[in-house]
Each structure stands twice: as C-alpha cells, then as structure tokens.
C-alpha cells in the first residue's frame, strides 16, 4: 500500500477527533517536518484517519503497511521502515501486534532513541480507544502528570494497596529517573497514545500485586478483563516468587512469559496512570495502563531512559484497580490517591 492508497481509504468519521488529538496536540508536528507512519491490515482505517490529519498539516509523510513488507509475526522490523525513519523527525506506530514481535518493535525504538524522534506508540489501537482515551484533554492530563511527577521524584518509598488484596512497597532508586508520558510527546521520551502515566524503574518492590484489571502484551487479547479471574503475584526483592489464578491457562502463560530470560521476572517498571479520560479498563493494555492507579511491568526497564543498568527481551504490564497510594519523602508521608481517585488537583 502506498501513501496515496491510504489517503483514499474510507474510515468512520468518529475517528477524526482522536486522530486530531494525536497529530496536532500530542506530536506537535510542523509542516516542515517528515513523518513515518507504520500500520497493518487490521489497523489501516485508523491509520487512514491519521494520514488525513498529516496531509492537512502539509507535512511530508510516508506510510508503510507491514504485511506488504514481511511475513507476520515479524522477526525484524522491515528495512524500508527503518531506513525511512532515518530521515524523519516523527514516527507513528499504529499496529495490532502479534506474539513474539517485541524484538522488531525494540529495533524501531532503538532508532527513535538514537535520533531523538518524537514517536507515538499506538500498539493495538482500536476504534474504541480512538473514541475514548484518545479524546482526553491531554493538556489537562499533562498538568496532572506534572503534579504527580514533581511528587514522585521526591519520594523514597511508595506504598500501594487495593481492596482486592494488593499491598506492595516500592523502594525508589535515586539514581533512576522518573518520566511522564502524558500524551504530549517530546524528543526526550517517546510515548504511547493515548498517553497518561508517570513511570520509573524501581529500586526494589516487595509484596502482593493483585491483577484484577488486565495483563499486557499478547496475553491481553487472549484473556481480556480479569475481574472474575484475577492473577495474584507475590514479589520479593523485585522478583516474582509465585503467581496464581483460578484461570490456570492464564497462570501458566504468565509464568512462562515472565521466565523467558534471566530478567523477565524482574520488576522493570513502576508507573502511575494519569489519563482522566479513561473511566474504566476495556481489555486493551494500550489504554488500560493509563487508567488512574498503579501498574507495574516485569522485564525490560527502559534503561536508556530510566538509567537502570540491566535489560530484558520481554516486557509485560499488569494493571490493578481501585488504588490507595502513599508517597514517603524527607518531608513526610502524603496520600495522593484514595480508592482510585486522585487527591491532587491538575
């Protein structure tokens, strides 16, 4: 598919508001800039709505349909995509990912990081997300995220609990950096769209995390919402000790995923969702990890940004619901969330 083919593709009118937010509000694309738009067959209508906004901005852009370039699941990101990115200031990845494709995405983000591109990561974007999380007031989300960021950067310890049984304590490493990915994307850190989180790599996490929201990567599509079959994860010294669920297939798949390499079971990310436009989890990790509350991820700690010196070839997020969050710092203790609602104003 060519860029011209994508522009001729019809798409539902309700996508436009979401695409407008992604292109103009979040990526701040100038007419003089070049954009690489990467999509696939399953997502081409959403990509077409984004492409129309790129055309309206008057910028140069090239579109790539993955199935035209390589068999799926991808082993490597196609060379034509990576080559085009070398001359772009902005890239947009709107794709339904398949099992074992993380390596190809890491090849793409390696280029993004090296060239300090503004990159929108829209993994498993859906029409539902285009009409929900993508319609958040990202300027409001950015203000709230900044309030959270200023507090967590001073924190030495964070404790989080839920009525479902989560009770974890995260010791912060002062040598690791916090970032906000509020939807306003800068060269400092590429971000998911819809945006809305502050994250770091923790020093050490201990306790129990009850996943009554969703799990990430390809397991999200397979198992969906976990209200009825939560996954309980016991964590000691930043590593998974055990996990259990009445859904034994979920339990087995999660255990296998988090034991792929030597650091797959290690807490690599500790994050607070800040997208006030997300009112419920929907079974899609792209949006659900932005739901106000805590999510953590096992595996790759995004060390190029956080400063964590270790690496993993896997990364899987887990999302819980209804959090209470307390921050400990030299100034004392502050509760910033009660029963899933922020206690700080944007």
XYZ file of C-alpha atoms in Angstrom:
346
model
C 0.000 0.000 0.000
C 1.242 3.467 -0.901
C 0.661 6.705 0.975
C -1.827 7.697 -1.730
C -3.704 4.390 -1.286
C -4.036 5.053 2.433
C -5.470 8.514 1.809
C -8.140 7.042 -0.470
C -9.299 4.576 2.195
C -12.644 5.446 3.860
C -12.882 5.413 7.651
C -15.584 6.160 10.239
C -15.973 9.875 10.903
C -15.780 9.362 14.682
C -12.044 8.525 14.379
C -11.211 12.080 13.367
C -11.345 13.685 16.811
C -8.938 11.096 18.181
C -6.550 11.396 15.263
C -6.654 15.178 15.528
C -5.538 14.929 19.162
C -2.741 12.521 18.277
C -1.314 14.626 15.482
C -1.808 18.234 16.494
C -1.973 18.197 20.284
C 0.348 15.333 21.166
C 3.018 15.261 18.466
C 3.148 18.980 17.639
C 4.049 18.282 14.026
C 5.228 21.235 11.951
C 4.616 21.453 8.182
C 8.371 21.421 7.593
C 8.787 18.031 9.285
C 8.739 14.497 7.890
C 6.721 11.651 9.414
C 6.960 7.853 9.140
C 3.543 6.183 9.601
C 3.636 2.422 10.219
C 0.458 0.331 10.189
C -1.009 -3.062 9.250
C -4.111 -4.507 7.600
C -6.069 -4.678 10.835
C -5.418 -1.015 11.674
C -5.407 0.615 8.251
C -8.653 2.547 8.741
C -7.291 4.210 11.874
C -4.033 4.900 10.028
C -6.061 6.462 7.205
C -7.673 8.893 9.672
C -4.228 9.813 10.999
C -2.908 10.146 7.449
C -5.648 12.638 6.612
C -4.514 14.826 9.511
C -0.897 14.582 8.381
C -1.957 15.672 4.913
C -3.944 18.547 6.403
C -0.820 19.693 8.277
C 1.006 19.854 4.951
C 3.986 17.821 6.138
C 5.887 15.189 4.176
C 4.988 11.636 5.234
C 5.364 8.053 4.110
C 3.070 5.178 5.058
C 4.142 1.536 5.419
C 1.824 -1.484 5.656
C 3.744 -4.245 7.410
C 2.132 -7.151 5.557
C 3.361 -5.644 2.284
C 6.939 -5.834 3.552
C 7.354 -9.014 5.626
C 5.514 -12.072 6.957
C 3.774 -11.753 10.351
C 4.645 -12.235 13.116
C 7.647 -10.035 12.384
C 11.115 -11.370 13.087
C 12.693 -7.991 12.338
C 11.302 -4.550 11.584
C 11.400 -4.238 7.764
C 14.484 -2.427 6.484
C 12.383 0.007 4.432
C 10.674 1.241 7.602
C 13.921 1.709 9.498
C 15.513 3.468 6.526
C 12.618 5.932 6.236
C 12.815 6.687 9.939
C 16.432 7.786 9.497
C 15.206 10.921 7.705
C 12.053 11.586 9.781
C 11.546 13.759 12.823
C 8.345 11.959 13.857
C 7.123 8.353 13.690
C 3.724 6.809 14.404
C 3.285 3.072 15.003
C -0.410 2.088 14.742
C -0.395 -1.711 14.579
C -2.087 -4.779 16.084
C 0.945 -6.625 17.402
C 1.379 -10.371 17.288
C 3.095 -12.837 19.587
C 6.902 -12.638 19.715
C 7.159 -9.321 17.828
C 8.684 -7.334 20.695
C 12.178 -7.646 19.193
C 11.070 -5.897 15.997
C 9.491 -3.064 17.983
C 12.666 -2.648 20.006
C 14.600 -2.284 16.725
C 12.245 0.553 15.823
C 12.503 2.306 19.194
C 16.289 1.965 19.097
C 16.192 4.266 16.050
C 13.741 6.576 17.834
C 16.006 6.819 20.890
C 19.211 7.287 18.924
C 17.760 10.031 16.722
C 15.626 11.587 19.492
C 12.488 11.353 17.386
C 9.006 12.199 18.600
C 7.350 8.802 18.428
C 3.709 7.829 19.036
C 3.398 4.172 20.015
C -0.199 3.122 19.266
C 0.122 -0.622 19.821
C -3.231 -2.437 19.461
C -5.089 0.836 18.933
C -8.803 0.225 18.331
C -11.859 2.228 17.267
C -12.992 2.115 20.913
C -9.763 3.766 22.065
C -9.957 6.360 19.283
C -13.359 7.326 20.689
C -12.374 7.142 24.389
C -8.806 7.554 25.648
C -7.708 9.448 22.547
C -10.338 12.093 23.257
C -8.931 13.028 26.646
C -7.954 16.631 27.305
C -4.226 15.956 27.010
C -3.319 19.406 28.288
C -5.247 18.565 31.488
C -3.620 15.129 31.621
C -0.240 16.795 31.227
C -0.903 19.179 34.142
C -1.945 16.311 36.422
C 1.029 14.229 35.291
C 3.355 17.111 36.126
C 1.863 17.357 39.631
C 2.405 13.621 40.112
C 5.902 13.789 38.635
C 7.038 16.529 40.994
C 5.902 14.475 43.976
C 7.207 11.048 42.975
C 10.636 12.440 42.096
C 10.994 13.363 45.784
C 9.676 10.045 47.065
C 11.961 7.487 48.666
C 9.222 4.890 49.060
C 5.768 4.300 47.572
C 3.130 2.043 49.119
C 0.013 0.944 47.272
C -2.997 -1.103 48.384
C -6.340 -2.156 46.928
C -9.494 -3.748 48.314
C -8.741 -6.790 46.130
C -5.619 -7.548 48.169
C -2.735 -5.649 46.599
C -0.214 -4.467 49.178
C 3.159 -3.533 47.709
C 6.004 -1.308 48.762
C 8.429 0.105 46.210
C 11.754 1.494 47.332
C 12.913 4.157 44.890
C 16.451 4.236 43.485
C 17.665 7.866 43.445
C 19.899 7.021 40.506
C 16.927 6.101 38.292
C 14.852 8.760 36.534
C 11.101 9.327 36.552
C 9.358 10.297 33.304
C 5.903 11.464 32.380
C 4.316 10.327 29.134
C 1.179 12.412 29.308
C 0.364 12.334 25.622
C 2.422 15.450 24.915
C 5.353 13.752 23.196
C 8.839 15.249 23.119
C 12.280 14.141 21.876
C 13.174 13.323 25.495
C 10.939 10.227 25.600
C 8.706 8.586 23.042
C 5.251 7.780 24.353
C 2.197 5.623 23.963
C -1.004 7.161 22.671
C -3.308 7.580 24.369
C -0.880 8.973 26.932
C -1.185 9.462 30.638
C 1.360 7.982 33.046
C 4.458 8.688 35.121
C 6.963 5.851 35.326
C 10.394 4.820 36.523
C 12.335 1.663 37.197
C 12.092 0.944 40.934
C 14.930 0.115 43.251
C 13.099 -2.818 44.846
C 9.483 -3.939 45.065
C 8.083 -6.313 47.683
C 4.589 -7.554 48.421
C 1.486 -8.831 46.661
C 0.034 -7.395 43.446
C -3.487 -8.496 42.516
C -4.145 -8.057 38.808
C -7.903 -7.520 38.612
C -7.596 -5.258 35.556
C -5.572 -6.705 32.697
C -2.202 -8.194 31.794
C -0.220 -6.870 28.844
C 1.348 -7.904 25.543
C -0.412 -10.731 23.651
C -1.910 -12.114 26.866
C -4.215 -9.088 26.995
C -6.076 -10.074 23.838
C -6.222 -13.714 24.935
C -7.540 -13.197 28.478
C -9.210 -9.771 28.477
C -10.647 -8.332 31.679
C -9.648 -10.169 34.843
C -12.337 -9.011 37.309
C -13.669 -12.554 37.676
C -10.319 -14.367 37.436
C -7.658 -12.108 38.980
C -3.995 -13.047 38.890
C -2.190 -12.740 42.227
C 1.566 -12.159 42.021
C 3.887 -12.471 45.021
C 7.026 -10.324 44.673
C 10.171 -10.439 46.824
C 13.335 -8.424 46.231
C 11.968 -7.270 42.866
C 11.413 -10.803 41.535
C 8.287 -12.908 41.045
C 8.125 -15.591 43.716
C 4.803 -17.098 42.666
C 1.594 -16.356 40.800
C -1.826 -17.924 40.974
C -5.261 -17.633 39.375
C -8.335 -19.809 39.072
C -7.659 -19.475 35.342
C -4.770 -21.942 35.153
C -4.075 -21.212 31.479
C -3.534 -17.540 32.324
C -1.339 -18.529 35.267
C 0.775 -20.835 33.074
C 1.108 -18.355 30.210
C 2.068 -15.515 32.526
C 4.629 -17.663 34.343
C 6.170 -18.812 31.044
C 6.302 -15.247 29.684
C 7.981 -13.920 32.813
C 10.615 -16.663 32.717
C 11.756 -16.141 29.131
C 15.178 -14.761 30.106
C 17.092 -14.060 33.283
C 15.369 -10.711 33.915
C 11.860 -11.425 32.609
C 10.602 -11.934 36.184
C 12.169 -8.714 37.493
C 10.084 -5.571 38.104
C 11.369 -3.219 35.433
C 8.708 -0.527 35.521
C 6.706 1.136 38.291
C 4.063 3.543 36.996
C 1.085 5.685 37.942
C -1.672 6.119 35.352
C -2.925 9.696 34.936
C -5.361 9.748 31.998
C -8.532 11.229 33.474
C -10.376 10.474 30.245
C -10.095 6.721 30.883
C -13.030 5.806 33.107
C -12.719 2.006 33.061
C -10.496 -0.793 31.830
C -11.566 -2.228 28.492
C -9.215 -5.178 27.944
C -6.607 -3.314 25.904
C -3.294 -2.563 27.607
C -2.570 0.470 25.414
C -5.395 2.353 27.106
C -5.772 0.370 30.326
C -2.268 1.114 31.626
C -3.244 4.821 31.588
C -6.197 4.159 33.914
C -5.669 6.182 37.110
C -3.822 3.944 39.562
C -0.710 1.754 39.700
C 0.629 -0.580 37.078
C 3.940 -2.370 37.110
C 5.772 -4.273 34.408
C 8.131 -7.213 34.552
C 11.122 -7.268 32.199
C 12.831 -4.512 30.221
C 13.249 -1.382 32.429
C 13.722 1.073 29.533
C 17.215 1.647 30.849
C 18.055 4.093 28.072
C 15.617 6.459 29.793
C 15.381 5.378 33.437
C 19.073 4.640 33.900
C 18.528 1.051 35.066
C 21.686 -0.849 34.016
C 20.067 -4.197 33.166
C 17.964 -5.377 30.234
C 15.419 -7.990 29.233
C 13.988 -9.096 25.912
C 10.465 -9.097 27.368
C 8.163 -6.529 28.980
C 4.694 -7.245 30.321
C 2.459 -4.801 32.211
C -0.080 -5.726 34.885
C -2.914 -3.386 35.889
C -4.883 -3.326 39.132
C -7.955 -1.318 40.157
C -9.053 0.988 42.970
C -5.720 2.023 44.435
C -4.704 3.838 47.574
C -1.242 5.383 47.104
C 1.085 6.906 49.699
C 4.406 8.627 48.998
C 7.164 8.782 51.631
C 9.792 11.501 51.342
C 12.037 13.576 53.583
C 9.060 15.895 54.101
C 6.892 13.065 55.444
C 4.072 10.967 54.006
C 1.431 12.124 51.516
C -1.529 10.176 50.198
C -2.145 11.053 46.552
C -4.925 8.573 45.700
C -7.838 7.064 47.615
C -9.972 4.280 46.158
C -8.787 5.088 42.661
C -9.320 8.859 42.791
C -6.526 11.381 42.832
C -6.347 13.663 45.863
C -4.276 16.265 43.984
C -5.654 18.822 41.544
C -4.466 19.232 37.966
